Amino acid sequence: MEVTANVASPPSRPLSVRRASAEMERADNSTAEEPMSPTGRILEEMGVCIVVVMGLDSPVNLPVFRSGIETELITRSSRFRSVQIMDGPEDDKPQWVQTAVNVDDHIIVPRLDPAAVASNPEKAVEDYVAMLSTLPMDRGRPLWEFHFLDLKTSGATSTVVLRLHHSIGDAMSIMTLFMASARSTADPTRLPAMPPPPRRTGAIYQQRTRPPLSSSSDYLAWVWSYFVLAWHTLVDVALLAATTINDVLVGVTSAALSQYYFRKSGDTNTKRICLRSILLVNTRPVSSRQTYVTKVERGNRLSSLIYPFHIALHNDPLEYVRKAKRSMHRKKSSLEVKFVQVVVEFLVKYFGAKTGAFIFRLFATRTSMLLSNVVGPSEHITLCGHPISFMAITTCGQPQALIMHFLNYGSTIRVTLAVDDAQFPDCHKLLDDFDDSIRLIKNAAGLKKLTTLIQND
């Protein structure tokens, strides 16, 4: 298993961007496809976007990639050929309506500063990705666009960046679209291999099937399990008032943040320090990943957990993982995820998306970090006629000062940070801490065992 890192932070200067000028024409037979989900409506109000960075093993062949977008991605995903409209002037319930798509409207080839590219191509890509967070999207057309950076970096021959509005779908729906539209790089005659299924098969709060009750002790154990479920739920709901991410990666994050804090502060006091964070959770059944060939996931099926990251020094690197697994086990034994989902749907239904988004943003500003883990293709893929050497993902539009995304692609876990430069002026040092932490934990646990833990959790 290899771990690499990326960073996305606000650039120090704007970069010029050239766009195709063709106008999109609305299809005469456009029809309302479906209403937007409550989660999608809140993300729409907040203006959250997903950014997927893909390194290519070859120079960009724009006609070939354009053809792949048209014949694979747009054909398979109705959201890539739909716009958002309102039912009426007084109605805040947007609908997805299919429309004619001019692919050239969604292809952007920027002119980058040659001196900046020659000096540091990796930073030129980072700055460009960060700059995308400052640009509005044209709502008169489907809310997605591909940016082609035909420059060589240390990890790729060229780079393609997909930016799309989060209301189109979440990261898992985008990954299933990629896998359904791609081919295995090792064997172009077949679809990419699916990720190995974890031990869990249902929702993270779903309890295990219990054997029939045959004695009083079985009955007491049955009652006790539901008492624990109810108690954990009450505690987590109380914390909220005041899918899932992998437990091992939570431990890695805790170790990296601890190393960063103690090095930067020079503090030797290991007093209890806690950072409140949001962990995004995929609420789909795990088995849904296995059906991407016949059904491409769409939309947003997300919820969240409130997770306290404890900053501490441990002599044994595995202690960070042990603490994370204990804490996450309790989280997975409660209905906190379901509670958040129900609250979001209630707020949007009875108070509207604007109020729901305001409350959610107010709640999010009380947290310091956002963390998510996305399971990508388990082997290298060829997408739109181009072999993909690496994939990274990030988002923009959230209020947290530190946003961390893990993406599994092949045998690599790539960490991407989106940061507030005022709070993390040395964010590359934090990336170094992630690299050091995963290496220490990997050496302590053994590569094979650690890889198995990450895949099976």
XYZ file of C-alpha atoms in Angstrom:
457
model
C 0.000 0.000 0.000
C 1.308 3.424 -0.968
C 0.198 6.703 0.589
C 0.630 10.011 -1.232
C -0.708 13.480 -0.559
C -2.089 16.585 -2.233
C -2.956 20.000 -0.932
C -5.527 22.538 -2.093
C -5.296 26.020 -0.614
C -6.255 29.511 -1.833
C -3.766 30.697 -4.474
C -1.645 33.810 -4.066
C -2.596 35.114 -7.543
C -5.412 34.586 -10.050
C -4.820 32.509 -13.163
C -6.334 33.351 -16.542
C -8.956 30.940 -17.839
C -10.211 30.568 -21.410
C -13.643 29.066 -22.001
C -15.477 27.801 -25.037
C -18.113 30.372 -26.036
C -20.855 28.210 -27.552
C -24.272 28.624 -25.918
C -26.351 25.690 -24.697
C -29.754 25.225 -26.245
C -32.610 23.918 -24.145
C -34.104 20.742 -25.599
C -37.661 21.192 -26.875
C -38.773 17.988 -25.208
C -37.251 18.725 -21.786
C -39.268 17.104 -19.030
C -38.996 17.175 -15.251
C -37.124 14.076 -14.187
C -37.344 14.180 -10.406
C -37.266 16.567 -7.457
C -33.966 17.299 -5.804
C -33.296 15.395 -2.572
C -33.305 17.278 0.784
C -29.537 16.830 1.108
C -29.051 18.035 -2.455
C -31.166 21.128 -1.772
C -29.074 22.059 1.251
C -25.861 21.538 -0.736
C -27.389 23.646 -3.509
C -28.041 26.502 -1.092
C -24.558 26.244 0.408
C -22.894 26.185 -3.010
C -20.718 23.153 -2.237
C -18.741 21.735 -5.171
C -16.757 18.527 -5.646
C -13.378 18.669 -7.375
C -11.801 15.465 -8.738
C -8.177 15.693 -9.869
C -6.992 12.946 -12.239
C -3.408 12.499 -13.345
C -3.049 10.962 -16.808
C -0.331 8.631 -18.026
C -0.376 10.316 -21.439
C -0.757 13.813 -22.928
C -4.341 15.004 -23.263
C -5.997 13.996 -26.523
C -8.879 16.455 -26.328
C -11.057 15.012 -29.156
C -10.791 11.505 -27.660
C -11.562 12.668 -24.109
C -14.432 14.830 -25.372
C -15.908 11.842 -27.200
C -15.686 9.761 -24.001
C -17.495 12.436 -22.004
C -20.291 12.491 -24.581
C -20.693 8.752 -25.149
C -20.013 7.458 -21.631
C -20.508 9.989 -18.814
C -23.395 12.004 -20.248
C -25.135 8.903 -21.574
C -24.930 7.046 -18.257
C -25.755 9.905 -15.875
C -28.973 11.859 -16.307
C -27.612 14.492 -13.893
C -24.859 15.298 -16.417
C -27.575 16.273 -18.918
C -29.972 18.029 -16.538
C -30.431 21.558 -15.229
C -32.203 22.781 -12.119
C -35.499 24.652 -12.440
C -38.073 25.817 -9.909
C -41.708 24.739 -9.960
C -42.794 28.381 -9.787
C -41.622 31.868 -8.761
C -42.733 31.336 -5.161
C -41.549 27.746 -4.916
C -38.102 26.810 -3.620
C -38.369 23.176 -4.698
C -35.974 22.671 -7.629
C -36.503 19.903 -10.137
C -33.995 18.117 -12.348
C -34.958 18.704 -15.986
C -33.119 17.066 -18.877
C -31.748 19.339 -21.580
C -29.580 19.278 -24.689
C -25.890 19.438 -23.807
C -23.122 21.040 -25.846
C -20.013 19.306 -24.510
C -17.786 22.163 -25.683
C -19.498 24.427 -23.136
C -18.116 22.198 -20.392
C -14.525 21.916 -21.631
C -12.032 24.465 -20.305
C -8.422 24.769 -21.428
C -6.714 27.390 -19.227
C -3.685 29.470 -20.125
C -1.262 29.060 -17.246
C 1.712 31.273 -16.479
C 4.635 29.594 -18.307
C 7.121 30.806 -15.684
C 5.056 29.345 -12.838
C 4.664 26.044 -14.667
C 8.374 25.800 -15.409
C 9.333 26.730 -11.841
C 6.987 24.346 -9.991
C 4.367 22.434 -12.030
C 2.906 20.742 -8.914
C 2.236 24.121 -7.307
C 0.763 25.419 -10.572
C -1.775 22.573 -10.482
C -2.484 23.138 -6.767
C -3.036 26.862 -7.339
C -5.344 26.214 -10.257
C -7.460 23.716 -8.306
C -7.672 26.154 -5.382
C -8.678 28.982 -7.720
C -11.683 26.969 -8.900
C -13.292 27.497 -5.503
C -13.548 31.228 -6.252
C -15.326 30.875 -9.614
C -19.131 30.674 -9.917
C -20.744 28.017 -12.093
C -23.069 28.836 -14.985
C -26.507 27.725 -13.810
C -27.955 27.977 -17.283
C -26.345 24.629 -18.131
C -25.620 21.347 -16.310
C -23.379 22.085 -13.343
C -20.175 20.283 -14.289
C -17.009 21.082 -16.240
C -13.702 19.486 -17.188
C -10.451 21.460 -16.998
C -7.500 20.173 -19.031
C -3.975 21.022 -17.847
C -1.578 19.644 -20.432
C 1.551 19.987 -18.296
C 3.861 17.344 -16.902
C 4.207 16.867 -13.137
C 6.127 14.368 -11.055
C 3.076 12.089 -10.831
C 1.476 12.442 -14.265
C 2.061 13.399 -17.871
C -0.992 15.682 -17.825
C -3.878 16.512 -15.488
C -7.660 16.653 -15.851
C -9.836 18.332 -13.204
C -13.577 17.675 -12.948
C -15.559 20.280 -11.020
C -19.246 19.646 -10.427
C -21.882 20.959 -8.076
C -22.463 18.683 -5.089
C -26.215 18.688 -5.741
C -25.517 16.483 -8.801
C -24.278 13.705 -6.548
C -21.842 12.744 -3.828
C -18.367 11.277 -4.235
C -19.575 7.662 -4.232
C -22.086 8.285 -7.024
C -19.306 9.929 -9.054
C -17.005 6.944 -8.438
C -19.678 4.468 -9.587
C -20.178 6.557 -12.724
C -16.433 6.452 -13.394
C -16.232 2.697 -12.855
C -19.229 2.039 -15.106
C -17.769 4.270 -17.836
C -14.140 3.093 -17.635
C -12.130 0.041 -18.553
C -9.399 -1.779 -16.697
C -6.015 -0.410 -17.738
C -4.511 -3.881 -17.298
C -7.209 -5.485 -19.469
C -9.146 -3.011 -21.662
C -11.666 -5.705 -22.615
C -13.317 -5.658 -19.182
C -14.753 -3.244 -16.646
C -12.627 -2.336 -13.604
C -12.592 -4.796 -10.730
C -14.969 -3.854 -7.959
C -13.642 -2.959 -4.482
C -13.692 -5.899 -2.070
C -16.857 -5.864 0.043
C -16.322 -5.091 3.739
C -17.654 -7.265 6.519
C -20.567 -4.925 7.072
C -23.475 -5.460 4.654
C -26.139 -2.985 5.775
C -26.315 0.521 7.163
C -23.692 1.315 9.793
C -26.331 1.428 12.526
C -27.921 -1.871 11.445
C -27.691 -4.465 14.191
C -26.454 -7.997 13.570
C -29.003 -10.782 13.135
C -29.515 -12.490 16.459
C -30.247 -16.185 16.971
C -33.659 -17.190 18.332
C -34.141 -16.619 22.053
C -33.804 -19.914 23.890
C -33.051 -18.923 27.474
C -33.382 -16.100 29.956
C -29.736 -15.158 29.418
C -30.376 -14.803 25.670
C -33.343 -12.602 26.442
C -31.285 -10.387 28.762
C -28.543 -10.083 26.137
C -31.172 -9.108 23.553
C -32.643 -6.438 25.845
C -29.184 -5.189 26.788
C -28.110 -4.761 23.135
C -31.062 -2.480 22.460
C -30.437 -0.574 25.668
C -26.867 0.076 24.502
C -28.167 1.183 21.114
C -30.653 3.583 22.729
C -28.065 4.942 25.200
C -25.427 5.599 22.545
C -28.053 7.286 20.408
C -29.139 9.584 23.259
C -25.548 10.524 24.033
C -24.740 11.304 20.390
C -27.967 13.265 19.912
C -27.100 15.305 22.996
C -23.683 16.047 21.502
C -25.335 17.138 18.276
C -27.570 19.535 20.151
C -24.721 21.088 22.264
C -20.652 5.090 3.619
C -18.633 5.813 7.217
C -15.014 6.630 7.363
C -12.445 3.908 7.940
C -11.386 3.499 11.581
C -7.721 3.069 10.669
C -7.719 6.301 8.678
C -9.330 8.093 11.615
C -6.424 6.855 13.724
C -3.924 8.049 11.114
C -5.566 11.474 11.096
C -5.431 11.680 14.877
C -1.736 10.766 14.831
C -0.924 13.323 12.111
C -2.816 16.158 13.814
C -1.144 15.341 17.125
C 2.310 15.332 15.547
C 1.586 18.634 13.782
C 0.283 20.309 16.932
C 3.065 19.277 19.279
C 5.791 20.108 16.771
C 4.364 23.514 15.916
C 3.437 24.550 19.463
C 6.456 23.109 21.214
C 4.038 22.059 23.960
C 5.170 19.095 26.033
C 2.045 18.977 28.178
C -0.039 16.026 27.010
C -3.232 17.407 28.524
C -6.483 16.397 26.879
C -7.065 18.472 23.738
C -10.086 17.766 21.560
C -11.004 19.024 18.085
C -14.653 18.721 17.086
C -15.081 17.403 13.564
C -17.715 16.251 11.083
C -17.267 12.822 9.520
C -19.291 12.305 6.354
C -21.098 8.983 6.078
C -22.362 7.163 2.995
C -25.826 5.842 3.916
C -26.127 3.423 0.985
C -26.016 -0.305 1.672
C -22.488 -1.517 1.027
C -23.805 -4.027 -1.513
C -24.864 -1.134 -3.785
C -21.236 -0.782 -4.890
C -21.473 -4.209 -6.471
C -24.300 -3.162 -8.844
C -22.624 -0.278 -10.638
C -22.552 -2.173 -13.948
C -26.340 -2.196 -14.225
C -27.231 0.831 -12.123
C -25.103 3.949 -11.771
C -25.720 5.621 -8.415
C -26.881 9.213 -8.536
C -27.792 11.907 -6.072
C -26.654 12.446 -2.506
C -27.119 9.812 0.154
C -25.030 11.319 2.905
C -25.274 11.835 6.616
C -22.670 12.732 9.201
C -21.206 12.001 12.603
C -19.740 14.358 15.159
C -16.335 12.999 16.099
C -13.890 14.325 18.724
C -10.283 14.115 17.552
C -8.085 13.843 20.635
C -4.653 15.416 20.400
C -2.219 13.320 22.412
C 1.251 11.786 22.403
C 1.466 7.990 22.380
C 4.652 5.973 22.442
C 2.908 3.171 20.551
C 1.648 4.442 17.138
C -1.043 1.757 17.107
C -2.676 3.369 20.138
C -4.106 6.047 17.814
C -5.791 3.306 15.789
C -7.012 1.437 18.890
C -8.617 4.588 20.296
C -10.190 5.395 16.933
C -11.638 1.897 16.581
C -13.126 2.004 20.095
C -14.660 5.409 19.516
C -15.939 4.608 16.031
C -17.397 1.302 17.228
C -19.554 3.213 19.679
C -20.581 5.656 16.956
C -21.569 2.785 14.698
C -23.634 1.305 17.524
C -25.941 4.320 17.695
C -28.553 5.916 15.471
C -26.747 9.255 15.232
C -26.341 8.902 11.452
C -30.049 8.203 10.994
C -30.973 11.044 13.360
C -29.000 13.576 11.308
C -30.628 12.318 8.121
C -34.135 12.648 9.595
C -33.392 16.153 10.919
C -32.160 17.327 7.495
C -35.290 15.988 5.794
C -37.513 17.580 8.481
C -35.863 21.009 8.178
C -36.100 21.076 4.385
C -39.682 19.794 4.306
C -41.149 22.131 6.920
C -38.851 25.180 6.874
C -37.384 25.180 3.368
C -33.903 24.648 1.971
C -32.670 28.148 2.821
C -33.467 27.694 6.508
C -32.081 24.162 6.485
C -28.834 25.338 4.868
C -28.558 28.233 7.348
C -28.968 25.914 10.331
C -26.583 23.329 8.886
C -23.920 25.973 8.174
C -24.398 27.428 11.666
C -23.896 23.961 13.061
C -20.858 23.307 10.824
C -19.143 26.511 11.959
C -19.061 25.007 15.473
C -16.696 22.334 14.177
C -13.036 22.641 13.250
C -12.645 19.958 10.590
C -14.448 17.876 8.014
C -13.228 14.401 7.089
C -14.350 11.857 4.514
C -13.106 8.648 2.930
C -14.024 7.694 -0.640
C -13.556 4.201 -2.039
C -12.462 4.492 -5.651
C -11.582 1.833 -8.241
C -9.540 -1.027 -6.802
C -7.286 -1.072 -9.867
C -6.037 1.503 -12.363
C -8.630 2.496 -14.928
C -8.732 4.019 -18.397
C -11.380 6.763 -18.546
C -12.432 8.471 -21.789
C -9.547 6.837 -23.606
C -6.873 7.957 -21.134
C -5.139 5.791 -18.477
C -5.443 7.367 -15.016
C -2.239 7.329 -12.952
C -3.756 8.852 -9.813
C -7.013 10.285 -8.489
C -7.599 12.807 -5.710
C -10.781 14.464 -4.478
C -11.681 17.558 -2.495
C -14.626 19.911 -1.959
C -15.140 23.639 -1.570
C -17.877 25.707 0.028
C -17.788 24.363 3.596
C -16.963 26.673 6.527
C -14.324 24.514 8.255
C -10.699 25.678 8.259
C -9.442 22.138 7.538
C -11.086 19.693 5.132
C -9.494 16.269 4.637
C -10.387 13.701 2.012
C -8.980 10.197 1.659
C -9.390 8.466 -1.701
C -8.466 4.827 -2.324
C -7.343 4.277 -5.912
C -5.706 0.967 -6.751
C -3.169 0.287 -3.998
C -2.767 3.979 -3.149
C -4.502 6.119 -0.538
C -4.236 9.778 -1.489
C -4.778 12.470 1.149
C -6.049 15.859 -0.014
C -6.238 18.871 2.280
C -8.277 22.024 1.677
C -7.180 24.593 4.228
C -7.583 28.152 5.412
C -4.125 29.608 4.818
C -4.517 31.928 7.805
C -4.935 28.927 10.105
C -2.562 26.535 8.310
C 0.135 28.614 6.572
C 2.434 25.576 6.579
C -0.109 23.033 5.343
C 2.562 21.065 3.486
C 4.108 20.304 6.877
C 0.797 18.765 7.917
C 0.905 16.596 4.792
C 4.381 15.464 5.835
C 2.901 14.505 9.214
C 0.290 12.338 7.464
C 3.061 10.636 5.552
C 5.105 10.058 8.720
C 2.088 8.819 10.677
C 0.976 6.255 8.136
C 4.554 5.008 7.852
C 4.905 4.602 11.620
C 1.529 2.857 11.942
C 2.240 0.668 8.918
C 5.598 -0.398 10.324
C 4.068 -1.102 13.714
C 1.162 -3.138 12.351
C 2.761 -4.721 9.321
C 1.788 -3.779 5.763
C -0.413 -6.808 5.067
C -2.363 -6.505 8.299
C -2.899 -2.752 7.889
C -4.095 -3.110 4.297
C -6.564 -5.810 5.389
C -7.906 -3.584 8.168
C -8.461 -0.681 5.786
C -10.200 -2.817 3.156
C -12.421 -4.795 5.541
C -13.589 -2.031 7.855
